[in-house]
Amino acid sequence: MKWYQLTTQQVLQKFNSTPAGLTKNRQQQLAKYGENKIAESKQVKPWQKVLKHFTDLLMLVLLFAAILKFVTGDYVEGSIILLVVVVNGFVGYWQERKAEESLDGLKQMMSQEAVVLIDGQKETIATTSIVPGDIVYLKAGDVVPADLRLVEVHELVVEEAILTGESEAVEKNEDAISQEVMAGDQKNMVFSGTLVQAGSALAVAVATGNDTEIGKINQALQSVTGTTTPLVRKMHQLNKQIFRGIMVLILFLVFFTTFLYGMEMNVLFSAMIALIVAMIPEGLPAVLTMILSLGVKEMAEENAIIKSMPSVETLGSMTVICSDKTGTLTKNEMTVVKTSSNDESLLMEIMNNCQDLKLQDDQAVAQLKGNPTELALLQYVAAENLTLKKQIGKLPFSSSYKYMATLHPFSATENIVFVKGAPEVLLAKAQLSQADVTAWQKKASKLAKKGQRVLAFAAKKIDAQIELTHEVLTKLDFVGIAGIIDPPKESAIRAVKETQAAKITVKMITGDHKDTAQAIGKEIGLKHTDQVLEGIEIDQLTDEQLAQVVTKVDVFARTTPNHKLRIVTALQNNGEVVGMTGDGVNDAPALKKADIGIAMGIKGSEVTKQAADMVLADDNFHTIAKAVKEGRRIFDNLKKTINFFLPSALSQGLIVVIALLLNQPLPLTPVQILWVNMVTTITLSYALGFEKASKDTMNRPPRAANEGILNGYSLFRIVYVSCVIVLPAYFIALQFEGTALQQTILLQTIVMSQAVYMLNCRELLNPAINKSMLQNKALFISLALLLVLQTTVVFAPFAQNLIGTTSLNLTQQLLVLTNVAVLFGIVEVEKWLTRRWVKSFAVQDVS
């Protein structure tokens, strides 16, 4: 029902109510409409929430690996893997709880008590018992308890920032509105959760509970399914690839060895367990978690608080940022940006005195609170150190006559009237020629087209005996005009430029008016600002039509929470990875729907912070650009780590495969395989997570959302590197006599090869040795630690007895080092050839 289009009498008739309120027998209404509170969604049991975090394929593979470890007697490693599973599962459960907290935040915004008229008598009742048809009394400081249609208004001003996102309070009236308008333009309505800033009113309740605007936001918030982050999707894909690879290899070996050698099933089963244990990269989740944790820490130091670790990587793959305007891209404080006057000195006197906020000269403007427009005027004249004139009369501002006037002493026989208000009103009252009126109208129109709110100023000297009345305000001396706007932050302009250089589109979605939104959009450097899409126009589009339009429009005005949600969804349907910023309750559903929701930490509501994945501690849009760079760096390092980890795991599996194919006993014992797993996980695996961002990090487009961590080239690299690590080492080891010596040479070659291959992986295609290598201290620490541990295993007697190794002479060590150097050289040459091939392919593609 469009209550704002009905007269107050029609609204009262709908609920069988009167200006004196409902009768005391209100139970029928309460039974019909229910209590005035936000309904909670059906709660999932805690054990169900916990259990679902253990049904992921990676978790199942790790659990299977842990069981196999226990079956084979490796209780220590089995326990470690099981611990990783449990910790990861409970971390996921803990992160999920933030969605439930959003509802609690909305509940806290509802008022607790309200004053209603019952049979003409004021009674204070619990907000939950308000029913449609109740006549509610409002005064300054009240939180509006339900959606109300205004019946009687006395200078009512309401702050609706939680719904519209706009900080400037709205003046209300009781007049019916004939045309269709959005919530922000419904001047005869007040909405649940908004704040009465000034004045008083009587209003009839027309919507309660879930039917209110804030209730609809709650329903949207609860119905929105959180988007799976790109990293989680990619890891699921990687897990399937690893699992399928292992299964295919096992099936091949089972048929091959059975057919060729007639191998007994118990021996074959033991070998298969050894293969699975060797090839499953059980340390990978812990390493990835560590890299993400480092990213969370780095971002926190840059004022970006990450609430969900996978969201770190999502930032790096973001293709579109949808941003609120007020407080995010703009300063959230009205500022005088342009004046035009015949007498600048008098203009400033009017600004300084025709106001209600500053009462004494020693009051600092920064400490004042109240009307944003008056604050802007006082801030503009603050540097002039003007003295306040004694105020002996005042006509307060009203939306009915659109001006404010104050009276001040001027001389022994005269007083002076200062007036500020709407340009069209003051020009009509001014003593000007038609040519002058037209000239001032053009100046005002020019400022208005730039999105500025235009105020006019006038003055008049009157006899000291005359009182200030509306009738006195004729033949005014028109002094000038001022353009006021909430200007963009310099950091936001810089950040928009940076994100666009990174091929990320920035779109502005605001509840503000079209002209203001368009002006700000142009000033901050958005690309498609010629067309502005308003909320009413969005309502007329289907989801398919909106998906087409959003690619061509960067500015959206007069939007509601549902519009923001539809815009984010439309972009996602186009394959975009969407970030959404905001600070008001109206932003919460869109923040939750977005791939990454970004809330303001200072001016943001609790509901918004709880629904978001990231909170900006400094409310600075520029922080997002820094976070994007960090997100891209982290994904690059994750990719490097995975490309290092998998050849290491496969090379260990190849040892088992070669032994089976040659019908030979395993060349390494389970303890030695366990040592290779442990030493590389403990030392080498973490070093790549500390690599700095490359120079082109913010000058390249975001990677495709469907791009996997492993592509065809990655698989090629994994297979050939594994072969280069194992095959030469295996056949070199066979040239020596003695099982312990063969195993030591093979073990030493594999471990040192993995250390060198980690250096190769510092750059996936570029040369591994470069200047930035010196910036990664963790790299040298890990190599030094590996060298100490491996030297101990090879040469220390107690370690030799434990692991089953023996000392190597100089010749044997040189053989190992030669094999390692060859591996490094082969990979670097291959990268050089690949770079040339990629460049030539790109040239052919362009031509």
mmCIF file of C-alpha atoms in Angstrom, residues 135-374:
data_model
loop_
_atom_site.group_PDB
_atom_site.id
_atom_site.type_symbol
_atom_site.label_atom_id
_atom_site.label_comp_id
_atom_site.label_asym_id
_atom_site.label_seq_id
_atom_site.Cartn_x
_atom_site.Cartn_y
_atom_site.Cartn_z
ATOM 1 C CA ILE A 135 -1.787 7.261 16.813
ATOM 2 C CA VAL A 136 1.831 7.777 17.881
ATOM 3 C CA TYR A 137 3.240 10.953 19.427
ATOM 4 C CA LEU A 138 6.779 11.934 18.335
ATOM 5 C CA LYS A 139 9.181 14.494 19.780
ATOM 6 C CA ALA A 140 12.838 15.450 19.337
ATOM 7 C CA GLY A 141 15.170 12.631 20.376
ATOM 8 C CA ASP A 142 12.657 9.816 19.750
ATOM 9 C CA VAL A 143 13.520 6.764 17.698
ATOM 10 C CA VAL A 144 10.542 6.201 15.390
ATOM 11 C CA PRO A 145 8.908 2.948 16.617
ATOM 12 C CA ALA A 146 7.119 1.864 13.394
ATOM 13 C CA ASP A 147 6.442 3.107 9.875
ATOM 14 C CA LEU A 148 4.100 6.050 10.380
ATOM 15 C CA ARG A 149 1.974 8.287 8.132
ATOM 16 C CA LEU A 150 2.154 11.827 9.516
ATOM 17 C CA VAL A 151 -1.157 13.383 10.597
ATOM 18 C CA GLU A 152 -0.120 16.578 12.372
ATOM 19 C CA VAL A 153 3.384 18.108 12.039
ATOM 20 C CA HIS A 154 5.142 20.832 14.027
ATOM 21 C CA GLU A 155 8.525 21.675 12.439
ATOM 22 C CA LEU A 156 9.412 17.969 12.311
ATOM 23 C CA VAL A 157 12.941 17.135 11.113
ATOM 24 C CA VAL A 158 14.001 13.454 10.893
ATOM 25 C CA GLU A 159 17.420 11.920 10.281
ATOM 26 C CA GLU A 160 16.977 8.965 7.891
ATOM 27 C CA ALA A 161 20.632 8.076 7.298
ATOM 28 C CA ILE A 162 20.113 4.427 8.320
ATOM 29 C CA LEU A 163 17.713 3.974 5.391
ATOM 30 C CA THR A 164 18.921 6.409 2.736
ATOM 31 C CA GLY A 165 22.604 6.720 3.645
ATOM 32 C CA GLU A 166 22.329 10.526 3.456
ATOM 33 C CA SER A 167 23.375 12.449 6.557
ATOM 34 C CA GLU A 168 21.260 15.583 6.026
ATOM 35 C CA ALA A 169 18.035 15.485 8.022
ATOM 36 C CA VAL A 170 14.691 15.673 6.185
ATOM 37 C CA GLU A 171 11.933 18.180 6.895
ATOM 38 C CA LYS A 172 8.544 16.486 7.081
ATOM 39 C CA ASN A 173 4.953 17.507 6.386
ATOM 40 C CA GLU A 174 1.536 15.837 6.332
ATOM 41 C CA ASP A 175 0.516 16.607 2.721
ATOM 42 C CA ALA A 176 -0.427 13.698 0.441
ATOM 43 C CA ILE A 177 1.904 13.048 -2.511
ATOM 44 C CA SER A 178 0.212 12.322 -5.840
ATOM 45 C CA GLN A 179 3.121 10.908 -7.850
ATOM 46 C CA GLU A 180 5.060 7.738 -7.140
ATOM 47 C CA VAL A 181 8.254 8.410 -5.161
ATOM 48 C CA MET A 182 10.897 6.392 -3.328
ATOM 49 C CA ALA A 183 11.119 6.176 0.483
ATOM 50 C CA GLY A 184 13.672 8.998 0.651
ATOM 51 C CA ASP A 185 11.190 11.402 -0.976
ATOM 52 C CA GLN A 186 8.143 10.409 1.070
ATOM 53 C CA LYS A 187 8.043 13.615 3.119
ATOM 54 C CA ASN A 188 4.758 12.658 4.834
ATOM 55 C CA MET A 189 6.132 9.372 6.184
ATOM 56 C CA VAL A 190 8.577 8.506 8.958
ATOM 57 C CA PHE A 191 10.173 5.077 9.211
ATOM 58 C CA SER A 192 11.002 2.691 12.013
ATOM 59 C CA GLY A 193 14.515 3.124 13.429
ATOM 60 C CA THR A 194 15.018 6.696 12.163
ATOM 61 C CA LEU A 195 15.715 9.542 14.595
ATOM 62 C CA VAL A 196 13.577 12.627 15.264
ATOM 63 C CA GLN A 197 16.073 15.490 15.224
ATOM 64 C CA ALA A 198 13.702 18.390 15.910
ATOM 65 C CA GLY A 199 10.019 19.259 16.215
ATOM 66 C CA SER A 200 7.054 17.072 17.095
ATOM 67 C CA ALA A 201 4.220 15.255 15.351
ATOM 68 C CA LEU A 202 1.224 12.950 15.576
ATOM 69 C CA ALA A 203 1.239 10.042 13.161
ATOM 70 C CA VAL A 204 -0.742 6.902 12.451
ATOM 71 C CA ALA A 205 1.076 3.566 12.401
ATOM 72 C CA VAL A 206 0.717 1.945 8.969
ATOM 73 C CA ALA A 207 3.306 -0.863 9.126
ATOM 74 C CA THR A 208 4.840 -2.810 11.999
ATOM 75 C CA GLY A 209 7.385 -5.600 12.433
ATOM 76 C CA ASN A 210 8.519 -7.242 9.202
ATOM 77 C CA ASP A 211 6.271 -4.949 7.132
ATOM 78 C CA THR A 212 8.323 -1.859 8.022
ATOM 79 C CA GLU A 213 11.163 -0.652 5.808
ATOM 80 C CA ILE A 214 13.726 -1.837 8.367
ATOM 81 C CA GLY A 215 11.838 -5.143 8.605
ATOM 82 C CA LYS A 216 12.144 -5.550 4.844
ATOM 83 C CA ILE A 217 15.885 -4.938 5.155
ATOM 84 C CA ASN A 218 16.002 -7.691 7.767
ATOM 85 C CA GLN A 219 14.129 -10.086 5.488
ATOM 86 C CA ALA A 220 16.519 -9.286 2.638
ATOM 87 C CA LEU A 221 19.495 -9.752 4.960
ATOM 88 C CA GLN A 222 18.258 -13.136 6.148
ATOM 89 C CA SER A 223 17.307 -14.337 2.659
ATOM 90 C CA VAL A 224 20.615 -13.407 1.042
ATOM 91 C CA THR A 225 22.925 -16.376 0.759
ATOM 92 C CA GLY A 226 26.533 -15.465 1.412
ATOM 93 C CA THR A 227 28.633 -15.819 -1.730
ATOM 94 C CA THR A 228 31.366 -18.445 -1.766
ATOM 95 C CA THR A 229 34.699 -16.679 -2.186
ATOM 96 C CA PRO A 230 36.726 -17.309 -5.368
ATOM 97 C CA LEU A 231 39.546 -18.845 -3.322
ATOM 98 C CA VAL A 232 37.246 -21.412 -1.723
ATOM 99 C CA ARG A 233 35.812 -22.288 -5.152
ATOM 100 C CA LYS A 234 39.312 -22.619 -6.603
ATOM 101 C CA MET A 235 40.494 -24.766 -3.697
ATOM 102 C CA HIS A 236 37.494 -27.073 -4.163
ATOM 103 C CA GLN A 237 38.443 -27.375 -7.822
ATOM 104 C CA LEU A 238 42.089 -28.054 -6.902
ATOM 105 C CA ASN A 239 41.083 -30.694 -4.375
ATOM 106 C CA LYS A 240 39.053 -32.498 -7.038
ATOM 107 C CA GLN A 241 41.977 -32.355 -9.471
ATOM 108 C CA ILE A 242 44.376 -33.810 -6.884
ATOM 109 C CA PHE A 243 41.884 -36.500 -5.847
ATOM 110 C CA ARG A 244 41.136 -37.527 -9.441
ATOM 111 C CA GLY A 245 44.843 -37.619 -10.288
ATOM 112 C CA ILE A 246 45.605 -39.915 -7.379
ATOM 113 C CA MET A 247 42.659 -42.227 -8.186
ATOM 114 C CA VAL A 248 43.613 -42.473 -11.878
ATOM 115 C CA LEU A 249 47.212 -43.262 -10.950
ATOM 116 C CA ILE A 250 46.173 -45.906 -8.419
ATOM 117 C CA LEU A 251 43.836 -47.643 -10.879
ATOM 118 C CA PHE A 252 46.543 -47.667 -13.548
ATOM 119 C CA LEU A 253 49.126 -49.127 -11.180
ATOM 120 C CA VAL A 254 46.731 -51.757 -9.814
ATOM 121 C CA PHE A 255 45.972 -53.104 -13.287
ATOM 122 C CA PHE A 256 49.543 -52.711 -14.542
ATOM 123 C CA THR A 257 51.304 -54.435 -11.639
ATOM 124 C CA THR A 258 48.678 -57.160 -11.317
ATOM 125 C CA PHE A 259 48.820 -57.974 -15.031
ATOM 126 C CA LEU A 260 52.613 -57.730 -15.386
ATOM 127 C CA TYR A 261 53.919 -59.050 -12.085
ATOM 128 C CA GLY A 262 50.964 -60.794 -10.481
ATOM 129 C CA MET A 263 51.674 -58.819 -7.292
ATOM 130 C CA GLU A 264 49.913 -60.027 -4.172
ATOM 131 C CA MET A 265 47.031 -57.864 -3.015
ATOM 132 C CA ASN A 266 48.365 -57.246 0.508
ATOM 133 C CA VAL A 267 51.681 -55.970 -0.913
ATOM 134 C CA LEU A 268 49.841 -53.915 -3.510
ATOM 135 C CA PHE A 269 47.504 -52.452 -0.874
ATOM 136 C CA SER A 270 50.454 -51.418 1.314
ATOM 137 C CA ALA A 271 52.071 -49.755 -1.702
ATOM 138 C CA MET A 272 48.851 -47.900 -2.547
ATOM 139 C CA ILE A 273 48.611 -46.562 1.023
ATOM 140 C CA ALA A 274 52.216 -45.400 0.773
ATOM 141 C CA LEU A 275 51.386 -43.677 -2.548
ATOM 142 C CA ILE A 276 48.368 -41.839 -1.138
ATOM 143 C CA VAL A 277 50.263 -40.818 1.985
ATOM 144 C CA ALA A 278 53.141 -39.527 -0.154
ATOM 145 C CA MET A 279 51.033 -37.633 -2.686
ATOM 146 C CA ILE A 280 48.408 -35.968 -0.482
ATOM 147 C CA PRO A 281 49.773 -32.477 0.379
ATOM 148 C CA GLU A 282 48.432 -32.554 3.914
ATOM 149 C CA GLY A 283 50.532 -29.564 4.935
ATOM 150 C CA LEU A 284 48.992 -27.375 2.216
ATOM 151 C CA PRO A 285 45.902 -26.176 4.190
ATOM 152 C CA ALA A 286 48.091 -25.108 7.107
ATOM 153 C CA VAL A 287 50.464 -23.250 4.767
ATOM 154 C CA LEU A 288 47.624 -21.508 2.937
ATOM 155 C CA THR A 289 46.039 -20.542 6.256
ATOM 156 C CA MET A 290 49.356 -19.081 7.376
ATOM 157 C CA ILE A 291 49.715 -17.025 4.168
ATOM 158 C CA LEU A 292 46.156 -15.735 4.520
ATOM 159 C CA SER A 293 46.798 -14.921 8.182
ATOM 160 C CA LEU A 294 49.860 -12.910 7.193
ATOM 161 C CA GLY A 295 47.686 -11.036 4.717
ATOM 162 C CA VAL A 296 45.093 -10.322 7.410
ATOM 163 C CA LYS A 297 47.848 -8.904 9.631
ATOM 164 C CA GLU A 298 49.302 -6.776 6.811
ATOM 165 C CA MET A 299 45.863 -5.373 5.968
ATOM 166 C CA ALA A 300 45.100 -4.598 9.608
ATOM 167 C CA GLU A 301 48.210 -2.418 9.677
ATOM 168 C CA GLU A 302 46.740 -0.582 6.655
ATOM 169 C CA ASN A 303 43.408 -0.041 8.507
ATOM 170 C CA ALA A 304 41.585 -2.828 6.646
ATOM 171 C CA ILE A 305 40.149 -5.312 9.165
ATOM 172 C CA ILE A 306 39.432 -8.683 7.534
ATOM 173 C CA LYS A 307 36.741 -10.806 9.182
ATOM 174 C CA SER A 308 36.978 -13.861 6.913
ATOM 175 C CA MET A 309 40.404 -15.082 5.785
ATOM 176 C CA PRO A 310 39.408 -16.221 2.247
ATOM 177 C CA SER A 311 38.158 -12.663 1.671
ATOM 178 C CA VAL A 312 41.793 -11.550 1.561
ATOM 179 C CA GLU A 313 42.185 -13.263 -1.786
ATOM 180 C CA THR A 314 38.753 -12.132 -3.017
ATOM 181 C CA LEU A 315 39.979 -8.539 -2.923
ATOM 182 C CA GLY A 316 42.615 -9.430 -5.483
ATOM 183 C CA SER A 317 40.084 -10.857 -7.933
ATOM 184 C CA MET A 318 37.542 -8.041 -7.571
ATOM 185 C CA THR A 319 36.398 -6.564 -10.895
ATOM 186 C CA VAL A 320 33.783 -4.044 -9.706
ATOM 187 C CA ILE A 321 33.535 -1.875 -6.585
ATOM 188 C CA CYS A 322 30.053 -0.566 -5.797
ATOM 189 C CA SER A 323 30.422 2.311 -3.358
ATOM 190 C CA ASP A 324 28.058 4.340 -1.272
ATOM 191 C CA LYS A 325 28.601 8.101 -1.717
ATOM 192 C CA THR A 326 28.153 9.844 1.618
ATOM 193 C CA GLY A 327 31.021 9.264 4.027
ATOM 194 C CA THR A 328 32.751 6.811 1.704
ATOM 195 C CA LEU A 329 33.584 8.811 -1.405
ATOM 196 C CA THR A 330 32.666 12.142 0.201
ATOM 197 C CA LYS A 331 33.625 13.773 3.494
ATOM 198 C CA ASN A 332 30.121 13.426 5.000
ATOM 199 C CA GLU A 333 30.166 17.096 5.951
ATOM 200 C CA MET A 334 28.466 19.862 4.008
ATOM 201 C CA THR A 335 30.914 22.477 2.721
ATOM 202 C CA VAL A 336 30.508 25.853 1.041
ATOM 203 C CA VAL A 337 32.312 25.440 -2.278
ATOM 204 C CA LYS A 338 31.188 28.547 -4.202
ATOM 205 C CA THR A 339 29.791 31.999 -3.399
ATOM 206 C CA SER A 340 28.643 34.881 -5.553
ATOM 207 C CA SER A 341 27.934 38.241 -3.921
ATOM 208 C CA ASN A 342 27.788 42.012 -4.389
ATOM 209 C CA ASP A 343 29.041 42.435 -0.827
ATOM 210 C CA GLU A 344 31.178 39.506 0.424
ATOM 211 C CA SER A 345 31.610 41.086 3.861
ATOM 212 C CA LEU A 346 27.867 41.429 4.416
ATOM 213 C CA LEU A 347 27.347 37.902 3.069
ATOM 214 C CA MET A 348 29.648 36.541 5.765
ATOM 215 C CA GLU A 349 27.883 38.589 8.457
ATOM 216 C CA ILE A 350 24.581 36.984 7.467
ATOM 217 C CA MET A 351 26.112 33.496 7.475
ATOM 218 C CA ASN A 352 27.578 34.116 10.932
ATOM 219 C CA ASN A 353 24.440 35.516 12.543
ATOM 220 C CA CYS A 354 21.388 34.073 10.789
ATOM 221 C CA GLN A 355 21.680 30.702 12.529
ATOM 222 C CA ASP A 356 20.735 28.729 15.659
ATOM 223 C CA LEU A 357 23.908 26.822 16.544
ATOM 224 C CA LYS A 358 26.597 29.259 17.665
ATOM 225 C CA LEU A 359 25.487 31.299 20.681
ATOM 226 C CA GLN A 360 28.816 32.655 21.946
ATOM 227 C CA ASP A 361 31.958 33.910 20.191
ATOM 228 C CA ASP A 362 34.234 31.536 22.113
ATOM 229 C CA GLN A 363 32.448 28.424 20.833
ATOM 230 C CA ALA A 364 34.587 26.402 18.399
ATOM 231 C CA VAL A 365 32.735 25.436 15.230
ATOM 232 C CA ALA A 366 34.286 21.942 15.356
ATOM 233 C CA GLN A 367 32.505 21.328 18.681
ATOM 234 C CA LEU A 368 29.057 22.327 17.402
ATOM 235 C CA LYS A 369 26.431 19.807 16.403
ATOM 236 C CA GLY A 370 23.207 20.248 14.497
ATOM 237 C CA ASN A 371 21.998 21.267 11.071
ATOM 238 C CA PRO A 372 24.739 20.360 8.514
ATOM 239 C CA THR A 373 23.945 23.407 6.346
ATOM 240 C CA GLU A 374 24.396 25.875 9.208
#
